[in-house]
Tab-separated table of C-alpha atoms in Angstrom:
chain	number	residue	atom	x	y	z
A	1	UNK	CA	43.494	-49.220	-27.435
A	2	UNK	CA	40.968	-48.583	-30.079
A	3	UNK	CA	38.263	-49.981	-28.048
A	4	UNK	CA	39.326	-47.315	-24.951
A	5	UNK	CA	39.159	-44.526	-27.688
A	6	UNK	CA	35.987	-45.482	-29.041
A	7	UNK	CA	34.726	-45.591	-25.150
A	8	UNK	CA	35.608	-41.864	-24.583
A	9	UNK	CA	34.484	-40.902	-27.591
A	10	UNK	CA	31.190	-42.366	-26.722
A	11	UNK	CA	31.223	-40.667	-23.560
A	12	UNK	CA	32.369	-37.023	-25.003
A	13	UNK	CA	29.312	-37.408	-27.328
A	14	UNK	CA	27.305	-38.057	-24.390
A	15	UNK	CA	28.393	-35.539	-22.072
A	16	UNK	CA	28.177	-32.816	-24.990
A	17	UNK	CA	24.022	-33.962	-26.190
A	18	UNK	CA	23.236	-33.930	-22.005
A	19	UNK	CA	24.888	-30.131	-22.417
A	20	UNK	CA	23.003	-29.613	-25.793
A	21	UNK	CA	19.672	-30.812	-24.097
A	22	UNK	CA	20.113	-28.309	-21.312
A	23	UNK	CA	20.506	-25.800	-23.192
A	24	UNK	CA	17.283	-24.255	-24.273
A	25	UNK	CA	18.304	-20.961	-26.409
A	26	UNK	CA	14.428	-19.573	-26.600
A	27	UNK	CA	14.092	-19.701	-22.813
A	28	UNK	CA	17.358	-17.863	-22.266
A	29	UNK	CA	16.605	-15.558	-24.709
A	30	UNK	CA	13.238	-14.888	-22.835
A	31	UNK	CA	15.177	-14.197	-20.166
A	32	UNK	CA	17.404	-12.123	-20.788
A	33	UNK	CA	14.578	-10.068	-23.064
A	34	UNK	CA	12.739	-9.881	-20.269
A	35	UNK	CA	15.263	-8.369	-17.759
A	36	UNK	CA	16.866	-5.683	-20.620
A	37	UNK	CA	13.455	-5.098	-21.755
A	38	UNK	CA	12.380	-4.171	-17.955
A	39	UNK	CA	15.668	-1.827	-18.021
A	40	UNK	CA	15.317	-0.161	-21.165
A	41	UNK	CA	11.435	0.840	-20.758
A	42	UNK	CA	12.267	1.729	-16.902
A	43	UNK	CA	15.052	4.151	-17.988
A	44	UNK	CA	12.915	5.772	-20.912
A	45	UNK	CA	16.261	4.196	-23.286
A	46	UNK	CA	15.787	5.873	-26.705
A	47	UNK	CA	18.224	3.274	-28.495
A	48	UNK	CA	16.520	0.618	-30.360
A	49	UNK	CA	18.685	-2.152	-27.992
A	50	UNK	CA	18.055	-5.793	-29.009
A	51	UNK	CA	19.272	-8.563	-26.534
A	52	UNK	CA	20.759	-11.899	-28.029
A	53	UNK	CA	22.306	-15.102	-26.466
A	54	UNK	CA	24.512	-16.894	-27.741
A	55	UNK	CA	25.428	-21.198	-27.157
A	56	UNK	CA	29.339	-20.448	-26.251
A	57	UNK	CA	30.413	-21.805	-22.819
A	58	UNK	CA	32.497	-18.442	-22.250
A	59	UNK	CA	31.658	-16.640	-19.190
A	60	UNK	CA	30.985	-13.687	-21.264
A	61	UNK	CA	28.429	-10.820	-23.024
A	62	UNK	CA	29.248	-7.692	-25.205
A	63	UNK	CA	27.308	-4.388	-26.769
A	64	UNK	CA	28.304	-3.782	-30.534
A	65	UNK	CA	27.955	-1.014	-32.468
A	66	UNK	CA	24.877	-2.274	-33.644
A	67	UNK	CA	23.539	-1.953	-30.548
A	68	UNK	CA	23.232	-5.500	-29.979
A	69	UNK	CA	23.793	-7.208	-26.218
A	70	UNK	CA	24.953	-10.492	-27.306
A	71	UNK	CA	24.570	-12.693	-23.827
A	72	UNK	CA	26.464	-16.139	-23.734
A	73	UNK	CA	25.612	-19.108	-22.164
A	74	UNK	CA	28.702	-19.922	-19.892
A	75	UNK	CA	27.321	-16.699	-18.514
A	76	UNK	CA	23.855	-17.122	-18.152
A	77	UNK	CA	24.396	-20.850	-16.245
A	78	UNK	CA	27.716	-18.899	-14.035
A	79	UNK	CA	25.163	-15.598	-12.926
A	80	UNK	CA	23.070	-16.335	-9.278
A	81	UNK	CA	20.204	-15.057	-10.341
A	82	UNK	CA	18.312	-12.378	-11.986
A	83	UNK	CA	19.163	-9.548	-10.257
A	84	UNK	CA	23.059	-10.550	-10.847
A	85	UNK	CA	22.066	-10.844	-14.324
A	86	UNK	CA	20.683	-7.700	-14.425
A	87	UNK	CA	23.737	-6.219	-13.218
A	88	UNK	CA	25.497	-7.717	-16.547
A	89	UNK	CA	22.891	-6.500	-19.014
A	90	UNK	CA	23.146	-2.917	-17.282
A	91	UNK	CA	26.535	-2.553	-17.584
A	92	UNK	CA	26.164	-3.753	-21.542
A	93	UNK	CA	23.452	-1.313	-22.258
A	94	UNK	CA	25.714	1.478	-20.286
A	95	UNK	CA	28.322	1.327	-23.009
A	96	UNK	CA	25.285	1.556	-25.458
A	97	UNK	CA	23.496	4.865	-24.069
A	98	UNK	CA	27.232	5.921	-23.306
A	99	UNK	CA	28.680	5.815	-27.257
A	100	UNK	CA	31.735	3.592	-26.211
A	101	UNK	CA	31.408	1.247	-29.209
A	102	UNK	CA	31.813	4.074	-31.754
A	103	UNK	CA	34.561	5.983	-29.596
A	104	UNK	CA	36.366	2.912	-29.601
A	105	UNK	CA	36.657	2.369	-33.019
A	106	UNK	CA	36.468	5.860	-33.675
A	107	UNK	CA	40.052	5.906	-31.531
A	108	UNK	CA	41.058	2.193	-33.381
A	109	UNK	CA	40.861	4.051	-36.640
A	110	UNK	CA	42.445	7.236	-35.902
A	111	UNK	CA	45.389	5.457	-33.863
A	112	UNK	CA	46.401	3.195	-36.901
A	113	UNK	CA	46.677	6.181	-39.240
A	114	UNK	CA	48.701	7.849	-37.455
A	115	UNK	CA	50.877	4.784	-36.453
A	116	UNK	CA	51.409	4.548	-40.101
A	117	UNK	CA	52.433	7.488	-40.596
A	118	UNK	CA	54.711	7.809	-37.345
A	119	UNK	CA	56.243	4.225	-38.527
A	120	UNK	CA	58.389	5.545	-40.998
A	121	UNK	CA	60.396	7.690	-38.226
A	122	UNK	CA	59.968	5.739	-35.025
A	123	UNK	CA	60.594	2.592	-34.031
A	124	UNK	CA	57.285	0.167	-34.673
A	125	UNK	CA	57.503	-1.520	-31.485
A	126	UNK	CA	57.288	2.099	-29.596
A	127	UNK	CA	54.104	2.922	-31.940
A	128	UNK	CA	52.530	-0.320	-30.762
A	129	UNK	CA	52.634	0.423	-27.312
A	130	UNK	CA	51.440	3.637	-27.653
A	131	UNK	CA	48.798	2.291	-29.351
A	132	UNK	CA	48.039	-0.279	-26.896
A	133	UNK	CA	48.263	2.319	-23.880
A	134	UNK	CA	45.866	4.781	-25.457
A	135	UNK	CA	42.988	1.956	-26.686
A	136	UNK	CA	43.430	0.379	-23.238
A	137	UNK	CA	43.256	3.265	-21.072
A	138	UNK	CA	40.083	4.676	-22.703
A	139	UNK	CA	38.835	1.055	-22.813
A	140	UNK	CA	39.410	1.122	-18.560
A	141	UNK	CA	37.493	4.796	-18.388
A	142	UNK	CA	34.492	3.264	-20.497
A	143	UNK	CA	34.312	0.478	-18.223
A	144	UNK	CA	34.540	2.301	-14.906
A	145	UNK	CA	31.369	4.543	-16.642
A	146	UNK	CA	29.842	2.004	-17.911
A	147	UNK	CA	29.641	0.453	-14.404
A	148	UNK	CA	28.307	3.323	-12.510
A	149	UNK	CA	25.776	3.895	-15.264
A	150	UNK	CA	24.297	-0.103	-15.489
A	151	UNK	CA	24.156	0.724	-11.589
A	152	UNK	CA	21.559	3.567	-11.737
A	153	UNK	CA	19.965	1.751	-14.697
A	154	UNK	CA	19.152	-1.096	-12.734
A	155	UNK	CA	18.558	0.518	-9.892
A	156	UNK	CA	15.986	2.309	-11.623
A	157	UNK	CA	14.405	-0.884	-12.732
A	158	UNK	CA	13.725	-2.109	-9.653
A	159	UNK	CA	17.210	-4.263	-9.054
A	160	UNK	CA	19.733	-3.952	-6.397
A	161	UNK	CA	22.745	-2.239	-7.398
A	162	UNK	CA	24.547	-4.521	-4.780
A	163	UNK	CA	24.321	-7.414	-7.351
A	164	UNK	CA	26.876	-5.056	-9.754
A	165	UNK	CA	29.414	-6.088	-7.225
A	166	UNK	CA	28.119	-9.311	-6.836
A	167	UNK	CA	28.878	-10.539	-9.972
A	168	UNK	CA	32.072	-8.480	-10.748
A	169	UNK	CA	33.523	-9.911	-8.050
A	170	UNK	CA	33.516	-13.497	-9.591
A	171	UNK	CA	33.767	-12.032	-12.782
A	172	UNK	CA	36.979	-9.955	-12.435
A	173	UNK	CA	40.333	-10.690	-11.601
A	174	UNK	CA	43.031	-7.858	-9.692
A	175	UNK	CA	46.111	-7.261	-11.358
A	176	UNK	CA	48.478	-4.349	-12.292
A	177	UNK	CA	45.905	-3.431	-14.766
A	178	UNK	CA	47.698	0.363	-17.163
A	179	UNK	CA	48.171	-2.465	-20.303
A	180	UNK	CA	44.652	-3.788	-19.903
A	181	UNK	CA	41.227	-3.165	-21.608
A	182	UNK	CA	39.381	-3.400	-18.117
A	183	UNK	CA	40.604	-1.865	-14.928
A	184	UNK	CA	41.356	-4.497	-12.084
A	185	UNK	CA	38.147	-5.941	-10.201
A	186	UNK	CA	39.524	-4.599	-7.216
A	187	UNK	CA	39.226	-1.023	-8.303
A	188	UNK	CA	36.123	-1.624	-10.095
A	189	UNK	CA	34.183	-2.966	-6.557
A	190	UNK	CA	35.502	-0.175	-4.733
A	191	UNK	CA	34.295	2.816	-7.278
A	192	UNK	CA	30.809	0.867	-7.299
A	193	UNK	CA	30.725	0.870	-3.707
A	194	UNK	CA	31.431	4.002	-3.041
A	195	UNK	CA	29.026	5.203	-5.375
A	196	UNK	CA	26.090	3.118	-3.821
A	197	UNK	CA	27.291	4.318	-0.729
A	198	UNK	CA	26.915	7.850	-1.959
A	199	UNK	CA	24.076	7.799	-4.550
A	200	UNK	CA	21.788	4.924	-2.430
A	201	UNK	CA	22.487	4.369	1.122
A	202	UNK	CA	19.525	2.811	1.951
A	203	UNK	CA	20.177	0.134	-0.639
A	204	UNK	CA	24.289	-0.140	1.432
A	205	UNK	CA	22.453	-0.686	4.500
A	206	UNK	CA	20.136	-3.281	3.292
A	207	UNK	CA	22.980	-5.267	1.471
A	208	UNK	CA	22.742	-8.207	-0.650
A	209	UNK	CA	22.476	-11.870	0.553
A	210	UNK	CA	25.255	-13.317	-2.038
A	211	UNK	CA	28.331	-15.395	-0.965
A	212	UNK	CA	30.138	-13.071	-3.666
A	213	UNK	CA	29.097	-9.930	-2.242
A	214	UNK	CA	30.112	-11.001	1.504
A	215	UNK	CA	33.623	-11.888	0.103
A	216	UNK	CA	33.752	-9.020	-1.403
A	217	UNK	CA	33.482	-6.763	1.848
A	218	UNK	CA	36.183	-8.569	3.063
């Protein structure tokens, strides 16, 4: 038994230095300078945006109120290509140039106040929910803006806004979405469609040569 443990041990440690070897953080971080860098200058960005990766397998990448793009690896290796890519670091910088980070915990603050006041006179559990209702449905608004804004910005750059749809299609998941942060993928695709459609119909007729983009005109 100990010699079977000691085996896959062996092989965990194995598996994880072939994973640690592939990884090469400066060359993602090139990348993914590179692209937000093209972006920023391309859209005449005023923030002072730096882009980061990050060595977490999560399919995953975030602005902060730093204004900091944190990209992670489960992402970078899970993205097509560039221009999918692209669509990801738009989308980040949109809730940058767009103020979400502060409004959000602007909001966070100003809903636990008053939850602690309102606690003493109604029940907690009813607070909570209001709580989460209000944070989640101004976290679904900033990410429907933030959407449509990473697809001019990228557009603008030289990218096709197809890829936003693209890679939120493999990204997102559809579900009844009033207690979530992010709307459903389903009504995300749609809103970005219909804005290429409206805003850059030349770009709609050319389409994008993705398996995720054909699936999602289905």
């Amino acid at each position: 038994m100990k010699k079977v443990l000691i085996i896959i041990s062996m092989i965990f440690i194995s598996v994880n230095m072939v994973f640690a070897e592939d990884w090469n953080s400066e060359t993602a971080l090139k990348r993914v300078n590179t692209i937000g860098n093209k972006i920023v200058q391309a859209n005449g960005v005023k923030h002072n945006i730096e882009f980061k990766v990050s060595d977490e397998a999560d399919i995953n990448a975030y602005a902060n109120l730093n204004k900091e793009v944190y990209v992670y690896r489960g992402l970078l290796e899970y993205v097509t290509d560039d221009q999918e890519l692209a669509a990801v670091i738009s989308h980040e910088i949109g809730h940058i140039v767009n103020g979400h980070c502060k409004k959000q915990g602007v909001l966070g603050t100003g809903i636990n106040i008053l939850a602690y006041g309102a606690s003493k006179k109604i029940n907690s559990t009813a607070v909570a929910l209001g709580q989460q209702l209000a944070q989640s449905k101004m976290s679904r608004n900033d990410e429907f803006e933030a959407d449509l804004t990473g697809t001019d910005l990228m557009t603008k750059a030289g990218y096709n806004p197809l890829a936003m749809i693209s890679v939120l299609n493999k990204i997102c998941g559809n579900y009844v979405d009033i207690l979530q942060t992010h709307p459903s993928g389903e009504k995300r695709l749609l809103n970005i469609y219909n804005y290429v459609e409206y805003n850059y119909p030349a770009k709609l007729t050319s389409g994008f040569n993705s398996e995720s983009y054909q699936k999602a005109l289905l």
